[in-house]
Amino acid sequence: MSVLLSDEVRQALQSGGPVVALETAVLTKGLPHSTWGDEFGTRPSIVDSDTPINLAAAKAMALAVRTAGGIPAWVAVMNGSLRIGLSEQEIEELAMDETAEKVSLSTIASVLSQKKSAGTTVATTLQACTITKSICNHAIRVFATGGIGGVHRNWTSRLDISADLRALAETPTCVIASGAKSILDISATVEALETLGVPILGLETESFPCFVETKSENDPNIYCVASPDEVAKICHVHWNELGSTSAVLTTCQVPDDVALGRGTLEQVIEQTELFWASSGDVGATRTPALLDALARHTKGKSLVANLALLCNNASHAAEISVAMAN
Ligand code: PSU
Ligand code: MN
């Protein structure tokens, strides 16, 4: 059996409980595996001095979900099984595993067959949200992440579009994210989502968030919703009344106190893109290379903001999940 659902998540799904899926590519490839170093400036309170940053993030996100009344369902590939619902010990094992890559739709089958471990992207986490339906008759309807993958910059010369977009087009789950990073072509990503029939909502925001950065007046306009209840109602109309089968993307701005000024990342992104393009590396390394460069270049400011938005999104996702359960 290569798909395993934890007892806690299974029971919650069967009783209509507020389950929130969480992806793990952010743990294996999106955040540093090291403890907080001086090069990152002041250490935020959710990271203690001897816990690796990726593991501290996982603990804080799970706590944010539970504090808001939800049940976290971490999704990952571990030793050749697709796992939905990990214990604290299993999360620790994955976060410490230096060999764990990230898997998307095109690579998950081969990683499973090689009996390896890997973090799941938005795309493969959405795949898991659907798979639970064949195990216990209920899909997972809410999923929190940092930022979605999308259409990369310079797509006219190199067509690099994340499989996240296809999965969003095909999976009826509400995804809570801080939009997409400025490492992507944001307006092309928003246009693609529209083509794919994915509604984009802004929880208390009318503009598509740009991940760790402050908003700008040029950001694409989106439909502003005031509360988790309103998100739950729109999801109900989208899936149950209209019979749509795409995701509902609900976006949240990064908390104000840690947001980075817009445009401050431009130079390092351009340089890293050039460096990465000349390295001849495979496509899946592009996002991790950019995230790592941003954290170092901003002396930890992008990392602090990333951690804050991950927890904020996890908390809002749990609120939406509770609203759907009621
Ligand atoms: N954005 C982030 N951090 C991340 C990712 C995106 O701020 O770690 C990860 C997510 O898991 C997302 C994936 O699903 O990158 C997209 O990768 P790709 O472009 O290779 O499909
Ligand atoms: Mn890609």
mmCIF file of C-alpha atoms and ligand atoms in Angstrom:
data_model
loop_
_atom_site.group_PDB
_atom_site.id
_atom_site.type_symbol
_atom_site.label_atom_id
_atom_site.label_comp_id
_atom_site.label_asym_id
_atom_site.label_seq_id
_atom_site.Cartn_x
_atom_site.Cartn_y
_atom_site.Cartn_z
ATOM 1 C CA MET A 1 0.000 0.000 0.000
ATOM 2 C CA SER A 2 1.692 3.238 -1.056
ATOM 3 C CA VAL A 3 -0.879 5.738 0.259
ATOM 4 C CA LEU A 4 -1.218 5.994 4.045
ATOM 5 C CA LEU A 5 -3.740 8.231 5.836
ATOM 6 C CA SER A 6 -3.223 8.869 9.555
ATOM 7 C CA ASP A 7 -5.953 7.868 11.998
ATOM 8 C CA GLU A 8 -6.393 11.433 13.241
ATOM 9 C CA VAL A 9 -6.925 12.866 9.757
ATOM 10 C CA ARG A 10 -9.151 9.963 8.681
ATOM 11 C CA GLN A 11 -11.411 10.358 11.707
ATOM 12 C CA ALA A 12 -11.587 14.121 11.264
ATOM 13 C CA LEU A 13 -12.533 13.773 7.586
ATOM 14 C CA GLN A 14 -15.184 11.151 8.335
ATOM 15 C CA SER A 15 -16.814 13.377 10.939
ATOM 16 C CA GLY A 16 -16.678 16.481 8.724
ATOM 17 C CA GLY A 17 -13.939 18.059 10.871
ATOM 18 C CA PRO A 18 -11.754 21.047 9.910
ATOM 19 C CA VAL A 19 -8.768 19.375 8.234
ATOM 20 C CA VAL A 20 -6.037 21.616 6.768
ATOM 21 C CA ALA A 21 -3.521 20.068 4.363
ATOM 22 C CA LEU A 22 0.061 21.372 4.572
ATOM 23 C CA GLU A 23 2.782 20.922 1.952
ATOM 24 C CA THR A 24 6.321 19.797 2.746
ATOM 25 C CA ALA A 25 8.410 21.034 -0.222
ATOM 26 C CA VAL A 26 8.691 24.195 1.860
ATOM 27 C CA LEU A 27 10.386 22.084 4.552
ATOM 28 C CA THR A 28 12.677 19.998 2.341
ATOM 29 C CA LYS A 29 13.619 22.677 -0.219
ATOM 30 C CA GLY A 30 12.055 26.046 0.638
ATOM 31 C CA LEU A 31 13.632 26.851 4.021
ATOM 32 C CA PRO A 32 17.149 26.423 5.463
ATOM 33 C CA HIS A 33 17.912 23.171 7.313
ATOM 34 C CA SER A 34 20.390 25.020 9.534
ATOM 35 C CA THR A 35 19.730 26.647 12.894
ATOM 36 C CA TRP A 36 19.366 30.461 12.982
ATOM 37 C CA GLY A 37 22.754 32.050 12.256
ATOM 38 C CA ASP A 38 24.057 35.583 12.774
ATOM 39 C CA GLU A 39 23.898 36.141 9.010
ATOM 40 C CA PHE A 40 20.087 36.183 9.345
ATOM 41 C CA GLY A 41 19.913 39.002 11.902
ATOM 42 C CA THR A 42 17.498 38.934 14.850
ATOM 43 C CA ARG A 43 15.936 35.539 15.470
ATOM 44 C CA PRO A 44 12.111 35.536 15.462
ATOM 45 C CA SER A 45 10.420 34.097 18.557
ATOM 46 C CA ILE A 46 9.048 31.008 16.792
ATOM 47 C CA VAL A 47 12.588 29.743 16.097
ATOM 48 C CA ASP A 48 14.645 28.671 19.093
ATOM 49 C CA SER A 49 18.426 28.700 18.931
ATOM 50 C CA ASP A 50 18.966 24.957 18.531
ATOM 51 C CA THR A 51 16.097 23.898 16.252
ATOM 52 C CA PRO A 52 16.658 23.824 12.467
ATOM 53 C CA ILE A 53 14.693 26.641 10.800
ATOM 54 C CA ASN A 54 12.608 24.318 8.599
ATOM 55 C CA LEU A 55 11.579 22.208 11.594
ATOM 56 C CA ALA A 56 10.759 25.279 13.698
ATOM 57 C CA ALA A 57 8.548 26.506 10.846
ATOM 58 C CA ALA A 58 6.735 23.164 10.716
ATOM 59 C CA LYS A 59 6.055 23.234 14.452
ATOM 60 C CA ALA A 60 4.819 26.818 14.338
ATOM 61 C CA MET A 61 2.522 26.137 11.367
ATOM 62 C CA ALA A 62 0.966 23.065 12.980
ATOM 63 C CA LEU A 63 0.449 25.051 16.181
ATOM 64 C CA ALA A 64 -1.167 27.896 14.195
ATOM 65 C CA VAL A 65 -3.612 25.434 12.626
ATOM 66 C CA ARG A 66 -4.496 23.835 15.961
ATOM 67 C CA THR A 67 -4.816 27.153 17.797
ATOM 68 C CA ALA A 68 -7.399 28.264 15.236
ATOM 69 C CA GLY A 69 -9.341 25.013 15.717
ATOM 70 C CA GLY A 70 -8.067 23.013 12.727
ATOM 71 C CA ILE A 71 -6.412 19.625 12.293
ATOM 72 C CA PRO A 72 -3.121 19.709 10.376
ATOM 73 C CA ALA A 73 -2.593 17.104 7.661
ATOM 74 C CA TRP A 74 1.018 17.192 6.518
ATOM 75 C CA VAL A 75 1.510 15.571 3.131
ATOM 76 C CA ALA A 76 4.848 14.011 2.127
ATOM 77 C CA VAL A 77 6.485 11.091 0.404
ATOM 78 C CA MET A 78 8.291 9.017 3.011
ATOM 79 C CA ASN A 79 10.253 5.860 2.260
ATOM 80 C CA GLY A 80 8.163 5.114 -0.783
ATOM 81 C CA SER A 81 4.695 5.896 0.641
ATOM 82 C CA LEU A 82 2.499 8.916 0.051
ATOM 83 C CA ARG A 83 1.688 9.940 3.606
ATOM 84 C CA ILE A 84 -1.241 12.160 4.609
ATOM 85 C CA GLY A 85 -1.043 13.183 8.255
ATOM 86 C CA LEU A 86 2.407 12.967 9.872
ATOM 87 C CA SER A 87 3.271 12.730 13.565
ATOM 88 C CA GLU A 88 5.670 15.277 15.103
ATOM 89 C CA GLN A 89 8.380 12.649 15.009
ATOM 90 C CA GLU A 90 7.815 11.979 11.304
ATOM 91 C CA ILE A 91 7.908 15.693 10.498
ATOM 92 C CA GLU A 92 11.210 15.890 12.334
ATOM 93 C CA GLU A 93 12.562 12.932 10.365
ATOM 94 C CA LEU A 94 11.604 14.576 7.067
ATOM 95 C CA ALA A 95 12.951 18.000 8.038
ATOM 96 C CA MET A 96 16.322 16.475 9.015
ATOM 97 C CA ASP A 97 16.570 14.329 5.873
ATOM 98 C CA GLU A 98 19.219 15.986 3.692
ATOM 99 C CA THR A 99 18.485 13.623 0.800
ATOM 100 C CA ALA A 100 14.782 14.551 0.543
ATOM 101 C CA GLU A 101 14.010 16.454 -2.665
ATOM 102 C CA LYS A 102 10.714 18.026 -3.708
ATOM 103 C CA VAL A 103 8.236 16.138 -5.873
ATOM 104 C CA SER A 104 5.724 17.494 -8.325
ATOM 105 C CA LEU A 105 3.200 15.700 -10.540
ATOM 106 C CA SER A 106 5.785 14.517 -13.060
ATOM 107 C CA THR A 107 8.260 13.063 -10.534
ATOM 108 C CA ILE A 108 6.174 11.649 -7.686
ATOM 109 C CA ALA A 109 5.605 8.199 -9.217
ATOM 110 C CA SER A 110 9.308 7.522 -9.776
ATOM 111 C CA VAL A 111 10.245 8.766 -6.291
ATOM 112 C CA LEU A 112 7.575 6.486 -4.778
ATOM 113 C CA SER A 113 8.853 3.516 -6.760
ATOM 114 C CA GLN A 114 12.431 4.179 -5.636
ATOM 115 C CA LYS A 115 11.181 4.114 -2.020
ATOM 116 C CA LYS A 116 12.669 7.553 -1.374
ATOM 117 C CA SER A 117 11.410 10.496 0.709
ATOM 118 C CA ALA A 118 10.509 13.960 -0.599
ATOM 119 C CA GLY A 119 8.497 17.056 0.177
ATOM 120 C CA THR A 120 5.306 17.600 -1.809
ATOM 121 C CA THR A 121 4.726 20.813 -3.783
ATOM 122 C CA VAL A 122 1.362 22.547 -4.010
ATOM 123 C CA ALA A 123 0.584 20.305 -7.012
ATOM 124 C CA THR A 124 1.279 16.965 -5.316
ATOM 125 C CA THR A 125 -0.294 18.102 -2.033
ATOM 126 C CA LEU A 126 -3.464 18.861 -4.018
ATOM 127 C CA GLN A 127 -3.205 15.400 -5.545
ATOM 128 C CA ALA A 128 -3.200 13.989 -1.994
ATOM 129 C CA CYS A 129 -6.254 16.115 -1.095
ATOM 130 C CA THR A 130 -8.187 14.217 -3.771
ATOM 131 C CA ILE A 131 -6.713 10.794 -3.008
ATOM 132 C CA THR A 132 -8.249 10.735 0.504
ATOM 133 C CA LYS A 133 -11.622 10.491 -1.211
ATOM 134 C CA SER A 134 -10.810 7.011 -2.480
ATOM 135 C CA ILE A 135 -9.661 5.957 1.005
ATOM 136 C CA CYS A 136 -12.384 7.366 3.271
ATOM 137 C CA ASN A 137 -14.875 8.973 0.905
ATOM 138 C CA HIS A 138 -13.941 12.567 1.797
ATOM 139 C CA ALA A 139 -11.532 14.883 0.007
ATOM 140 C CA ILE A 140 -9.518 17.501 1.919
ATOM 141 C CA ARG A 141 -11.076 20.881 1.116
ATOM 142 C CA VAL A 142 -8.593 23.332 2.647
ATOM 143 C CA PHE A 143 -4.831 23.635 2.169
ATOM 144 C CA ALA A 144 -2.368 26.254 3.452
ATOM 145 C CA THR A 145 0.942 27.158 1.838
ATOM 146 C CA GLY A 146 3.331 30.113 1.477
ATOM 147 C CA GLY A 147 3.182 30.948 -2.197
ATOM 148 C CA ILE A 148 2.028 29.013 -5.231
ATOM 149 C CA GLY A 149 4.222 28.146 -8.184
ATOM 150 C CA GLY A 150 3.260 29.787 -11.471
ATOM 151 C CA VAL A 151 4.543 31.145 -14.752
ATOM 152 C CA HIS A 152 8.246 31.935 -14.458
ATOM 153 C CA ARG A 153 9.827 35.103 -15.785
ATOM 154 C CA ASN A 154 11.189 35.043 -19.334
ATOM 155 C CA TRP A 155 8.619 32.439 -20.344
ATOM 156 C CA THR A 156 8.813 33.534 -23.965
ATOM 157 C CA SER A 157 12.365 32.219 -24.196
ATOM 158 C CA ARG A 158 12.048 29.314 -21.756
ATOM 159 C CA LEU A 159 8.554 27.917 -21.154
ATOM 160 C CA ASP A 160 8.627 27.144 -17.413
ATOM 161 C CA ILE A 161 5.162 26.900 -15.876
ATOM 162 C CA SER A 162 4.649 25.168 -12.540
ATOM 163 C CA ALA A 163 2.437 22.079 -12.448
ATOM 164 C CA ASP A 164 0.810 23.841 -9.480
ATOM 165 C CA LEU A 165 -1.367 25.714 -11.995
ATOM 166 C CA ARG A 166 -2.652 22.527 -13.572
ATOM 167 C CA ALA A 167 -3.379 21.027 -10.152
ATOM 168 C CA LEU A 168 -5.242 24.204 -9.116
ATOM 169 C CA ALA A 169 -7.326 23.897 -12.276
ATOM 170 C CA GLU A 170 -8.295 20.323 -11.430
ATOM 171 C CA THR A 171 -8.694 20.110 -7.652
ATOM 172 C CA PRO A 172 -11.727 21.381 -5.692
ATOM 173 C CA THR A 173 -9.776 22.547 -2.640
ATOM 174 C CA CYS A 174 -9.444 26.017 -1.147
ATOM 175 C CA VAL A 175 -5.742 26.985 -1.208
ATOM 176 C CA ILE A 176 -4.620 29.753 1.150
ATOM 177 C CA ALA A 177 -1.406 31.466 0.011
ATOM 178 C CA SER A 178 0.319 34.842 -0.084
ATOM 179 C CA GLY A 179 -0.069 34.980 -3.851
ATOM 180 C CA ALA A 180 3.130 34.278 -5.707
ATOM 181 C CA LYS A 181 6.687 35.489 -5.414
ATOM 182 C CA SER A 182 8.167 38.183 -7.548
ATOM 183 C CA ILE A 183 10.543 35.467 -8.790
ATOM 184 C CA LEU A 184 7.571 34.668 -11.071
ATOM 185 C CA ASP A 185 5.848 36.626 -13.811
ATOM 186 C CA ILE A 186 2.925 37.600 -11.560
ATOM 187 C CA SER A 187 0.589 39.056 -14.162
ATOM 188 C CA ALA A 188 1.106 36.047 -16.447
ATOM 189 C CA THR A 189 0.398 33.767 -13.470
ATOM 190 C CA VAL A 190 -2.842 35.594 -12.635
ATOM 191 C CA GLU A 191 -3.933 35.527 -16.298
ATOM 192 C CA ALA A 192 -3.223 31.783 -16.447
ATOM 193 C CA LEU A 193 -5.316 31.186 -13.308
ATOM 194 C CA GLU A 194 -8.176 33.076 -14.891
ATOM 195 C CA THR A 195 -7.929 30.987 -18.063
ATOM 196 C CA LEU A 196 -7.955 27.832 -15.937
ATOM 197 C CA GLY A 197 -11.123 28.943 -14.128
ATOM 198 C CA VAL A 198 -9.582 29.334 -10.665
ATOM 199 C CA PRO A 199 -11.336 32.056 -8.614
ATOM 200 C CA ILE A 200 -8.878 34.296 -6.764
ATOM 201 C CA LEU A 201 -10.098 35.837 -3.522
ATOM 202 C CA GLY A 202 -8.286 38.294 -1.279
ATOM 203 C CA LEU A 203 -8.917 37.937 2.438
ATOM 204 C CA GLU A 204 -9.055 41.603 3.465
ATOM 205 C CA THR A 205 -7.088 42.580 0.368
ATOM 206 C CA GLU A 206 -8.136 43.768 -3.076
ATOM 207 C CA SER A 207 -4.792 43.151 -4.753
ATOM 208 C CA PHE A 208 -2.947 39.936 -5.560
ATOM 209 C CA PRO A 209 -0.218 39.574 -2.894
ATOM 210 C CA CYS A 210 3.424 39.400 -3.869
ATOM 211 C CA PHE A 211 4.600 36.965 -1.195
ATOM 212 C CA VAL A 212 7.065 38.637 1.249
ATOM 213 C CA GLU A 213 6.742 42.069 -0.386
ATOM 214 C CA THR A 214 4.412 44.995 0.338
ATOM 215 C CA LYS A 215 1.573 45.662 -2.087
ATOM 216 C CA SER A 216 1.893 47.986 -5.048
ATOM 217 C CA GLU A 217 -0.772 49.852 -6.993
ATOM 218 C CA ASN A 218 0.134 47.879 -10.120
ATOM 219 C CA ASP A 219 -0.778 44.517 -8.573
ATOM 220 C CA PRO A 220 -3.649 42.667 -10.290
ATOM 221 C CA ASN A 221 -7.083 43.356 -8.766
ATOM 222 C CA ILE A 222 -8.845 40.469 -7.058
ATOM 223 C CA TYR A 223 -12.170 40.016 -5.253
ATOM 224 C CA CYS A 224 -11.864 41.164 -1.642
ATOM 225 C CA VAL A 225 -13.613 39.057 1.006
ATOM 226 C CA ALA A 226 -14.057 40.143 4.604
ATOM 227 C CA SER A 227 -14.159 36.874 6.512
ATOM 228 C CA PRO A 228 -13.479 33.124 6.502
ATOM 229 C CA ASP A 229 -17.277 32.632 6.406
ATOM 230 C CA GLU A 230 -17.487 34.498 3.126
ATOM 231 C CA VAL A 231 -14.723 32.309 1.666
ATOM 232 C CA ALA A 232 -16.624 29.193 2.781
ATOM 233 C CA LYS A 233 -19.809 30.497 1.114
ATOM 234 C CA ILE A 234 -18.052 31.217 -2.185
ATOM 235 C CA CYS A 235 -16.453 27.756 -2.147
ATOM 236 C CA HIS A 236 -19.907 26.246 -1.602
ATOM 237 C CA VAL A 237 -21.332 28.110 -4.600
ATOM 238 C CA HIS A 238 -18.303 27.261 -6.770
ATOM 239 C CA TRP A 239 -18.247 23.525 -6.035
ATOM 240 C CA ASN A 240 -21.701 22.506 -4.850
ATOM 241 C CA GLU A 241 -24.036 24.818 -6.744
ATOM 242 C CA LEU A 242 -22.075 25.313 -9.967
ATOM 243 C CA GLY A 243 -20.347 21.939 -9.963
ATOM 244 C CA SER A 244 -16.955 23.497 -10.684
ATOM 245 C CA THR A 245 -13.988 21.242 -10.020
ATOM 246 C CA SER A 246 -11.189 23.796 -9.784
ATOM 247 C CA ALA A 247 -9.545 25.155 -6.654
ATOM 248 C CA VAL A 248 -10.477 28.449 -4.995
ATOM 249 C CA LEU A 249 -7.297 30.437 -4.377
ATOM 250 C CA THR A 250 -7.649 32.597 -1.252
ATOM 251 C CA THR A 251 -4.807 35.030 -0.778
ATOM 252 C CA CYS A 252 -3.517 36.877 2.302
ATOM 253 C CA GLN A 253 -0.966 39.683 2.405
ATOM 254 C CA VAL A 254 2.190 39.116 4.432
ATOM 255 C CA PRO A 255 1.832 40.699 7.927
ATOM 256 C CA ASP A 256 2.698 44.447 7.701
ATOM 257 C CA ASP A 257 5.351 44.466 10.409
ATOM 258 C CA VAL A 258 7.643 42.090 8.482
ATOM 259 C CA ALA A 259 6.844 42.957 4.845
ATOM 260 C CA LEU A 260 9.779 43.859 2.585
ATOM 261 C CA GLY A 261 9.670 47.037 0.501
ATOM 262 C CA ARG A 262 8.460 46.391 -3.026
ATOM 263 C CA GLY A 263 11.236 46.082 -5.584
ATOM 264 C CA THR A 264 14.028 45.538 -3.049
ATOM 265 C CA LEU A 265 14.458 41.981 -4.322
ATOM 266 C CA GLU A 266 14.646 42.876 -8.010
ATOM 267 C CA GLN A 267 18.427 42.920 -8.389
ATOM 268 C CA VAL A 268 19.141 39.688 -6.548
ATOM 269 C CA ILE A 269 16.378 37.910 -8.491
ATOM 270 C CA GLU A 270 17.835 39.011 -11.814
ATOM 271 C CA GLN A 271 21.350 37.964 -10.812
ATOM 272 C CA THR A 272 20.222 34.597 -9.477
ATOM 273 C CA GLU A 273 18.168 33.925 -12.606
ATOM 274 C CA LEU A 274 21.244 34.538 -14.768
ATOM 275 C CA PHE A 275 23.423 32.389 -12.534
ATOM 276 C CA TRP A 276 20.877 29.589 -12.443
ATOM 277 C CA ALA A 277 20.338 29.686 -16.223
ATOM 278 C CA SER A 278 24.079 29.273 -16.786
ATOM 279 C CA SER A 279 24.359 26.407 -14.276
ATOM 280 C CA GLY A 280 22.505 23.991 -16.582
ATOM 281 C CA ASP A 281 20.557 22.669 -13.568
ATOM 282 C CA VAL A 282 17.192 20.942 -13.939
ATOM 283 C CA GLY A 283 13.955 22.930 -13.629
ATOM 284 C CA ALA A 284 13.010 21.836 -10.107
ATOM 285 C CA THR A 285 16.103 23.539 -8.634
ATOM 286 C CA ARG A 286 15.073 27.004 -9.847
ATOM 287 C CA THR A 287 12.673 28.000 -7.026
ATOM 288 C CA PRO A 288 14.923 26.671 -4.189
ATOM 289 C CA ALA A 289 17.973 28.486 -5.658
ATOM 290 C CA LEU A 290 16.044 31.769 -5.759
ATOM 291 C CA LEU A 291 14.653 31.405 -2.215
ATOM 292 C CA ASP A 292 18.092 30.675 -0.826
ATOM 293 C CA ALA A 293 19.626 33.696 -2.602
ATOM 294 C CA LEU A 294 16.839 35.977 -1.290
ATOM 295 C CA ALA A 295 17.338 34.858 2.324
ATOM 296 C CA ARG A 296 21.077 35.521 2.161
ATOM 297 C CA HIS A 297 20.815 38.779 0.229
ATOM 298 C CA THR A 298 18.216 40.294 2.596
ATOM 299 C CA LYS A 299 20.182 39.172 5.662
ATOM 300 C CA GLY A 300 17.285 37.051 6.826
ATOM 301 C CA LYS A 301 14.497 39.603 6.275
ATOM 302 C CA SER A 302 12.852 37.498 3.553
ATOM 303 C CA LEU A 303 13.114 34.483 5.845
ATOM 304 C CA VAL A 304 11.440 36.289 8.755
ATOM 305 C CA ALA A 305 8.639 37.405 6.439
ATOM 306 C CA ASN A 306 8.321 33.929 4.905
ATOM 307 C CA LEU A 307 7.934 32.320 8.357
ATOM 308 C CA ALA A 308 5.361 34.931 9.402
ATOM 309 C CA LEU A 309 3.217 34.488 6.301
ATOM 310 C CA LEU A 310 3.367 30.687 6.518
ATOM 311 C CA CYS A 311 1.933 30.821 10.066
ATOM 312 C CA ASN A 312 -0.579 33.534 9.169
ATOM 313 C CA ASN A 313 -1.837 31.515 6.186
ATOM 314 C CA ALA A 314 -2.033 28.326 8.288
ATOM 315 C CA SER A 315 -4.142 30.146 10.852
ATOM 316 C CA HIS A 316 -6.524 31.640 8.251
ATOM 317 C CA ALA A 317 -6.809 28.242 6.563
ATOM 318 C CA ALA A 318 -7.930 26.694 9.850
ATOM 319 C CA GLU A 319 -10.544 29.453 10.276
ATOM 320 C CA ILE A 320 -11.857 28.778 6.762
ATOM 321 C CA SER A 321 -11.909 25.055 7.457
ATOM 322 C CA VAL A 322 -13.891 25.642 10.656
ATOM 323 C CA ALA A 323 -16.311 27.875 8.731
ATOM 324 C CA MET A 324 -16.798 25.134 6.115
ATOM 325 C CA ALA A 325 -17.363 22.512 8.803
ATOM 326 C CA ASN A 326 -20.186 24.570 10.367
HETATM 327 N N1 PSU B 1 7.005 29.247 -3.172
HETATM 328 C C1 PSU B 1 7.642 29.488 -2.001
HETATM 329 N N2 PSU B 1 8.272 28.503 -1.360
HETATM 330 C C2 PSU B 1 8.271 27.245 -1.861
HETATM 331 C C3 PSU B 1 7.573 26.987 -3.075
HETATM 332 C C4 PSU B 1 6.960 28.014 -3.700
HETATM 333 O O1 PSU B 1 7.662 30.599 -1.533
HETATM 334 O O2 PSU B 1 8.863 26.366 -1.238
HETATM 335 C C5 PSU B 1 7.484 25.588 -3.566
HETATM 336 C C6 PSU B 1 6.028 25.134 -3.390
HETATM 337 O O3 PSU B 1 6.036 23.827 -2.877
HETATM 338 C C7 PSU B 1 5.493 25.169 -4.800
HETATM 339 C C8 PSU B 1 6.726 24.790 -5.587
HETATM 340 O O4 PSU B 1 4.435 24.263 -4.995
HETATM 341 O O5 PSU B 1 7.766 25.497 -4.940
HETATM 342 C C9 PSU B 1 6.650 25.130 -7.037
HETATM 343 O O6 PSU B 1 7.767 24.572 -7.639
HETATM 344 P P1 PSU B 1 7.864 24.453 -9.238
HETATM 345 O O7 PSU B 1 7.920 25.866 -9.742
HETATM 346 O O8 PSU B 1 9.160 23.700 -9.465
HETATM 347 O O9 PSU B 1 6.656 23.695 -9.692
HETATM 348 MN MN MN B 2 9.270 24.607 -13.344
#
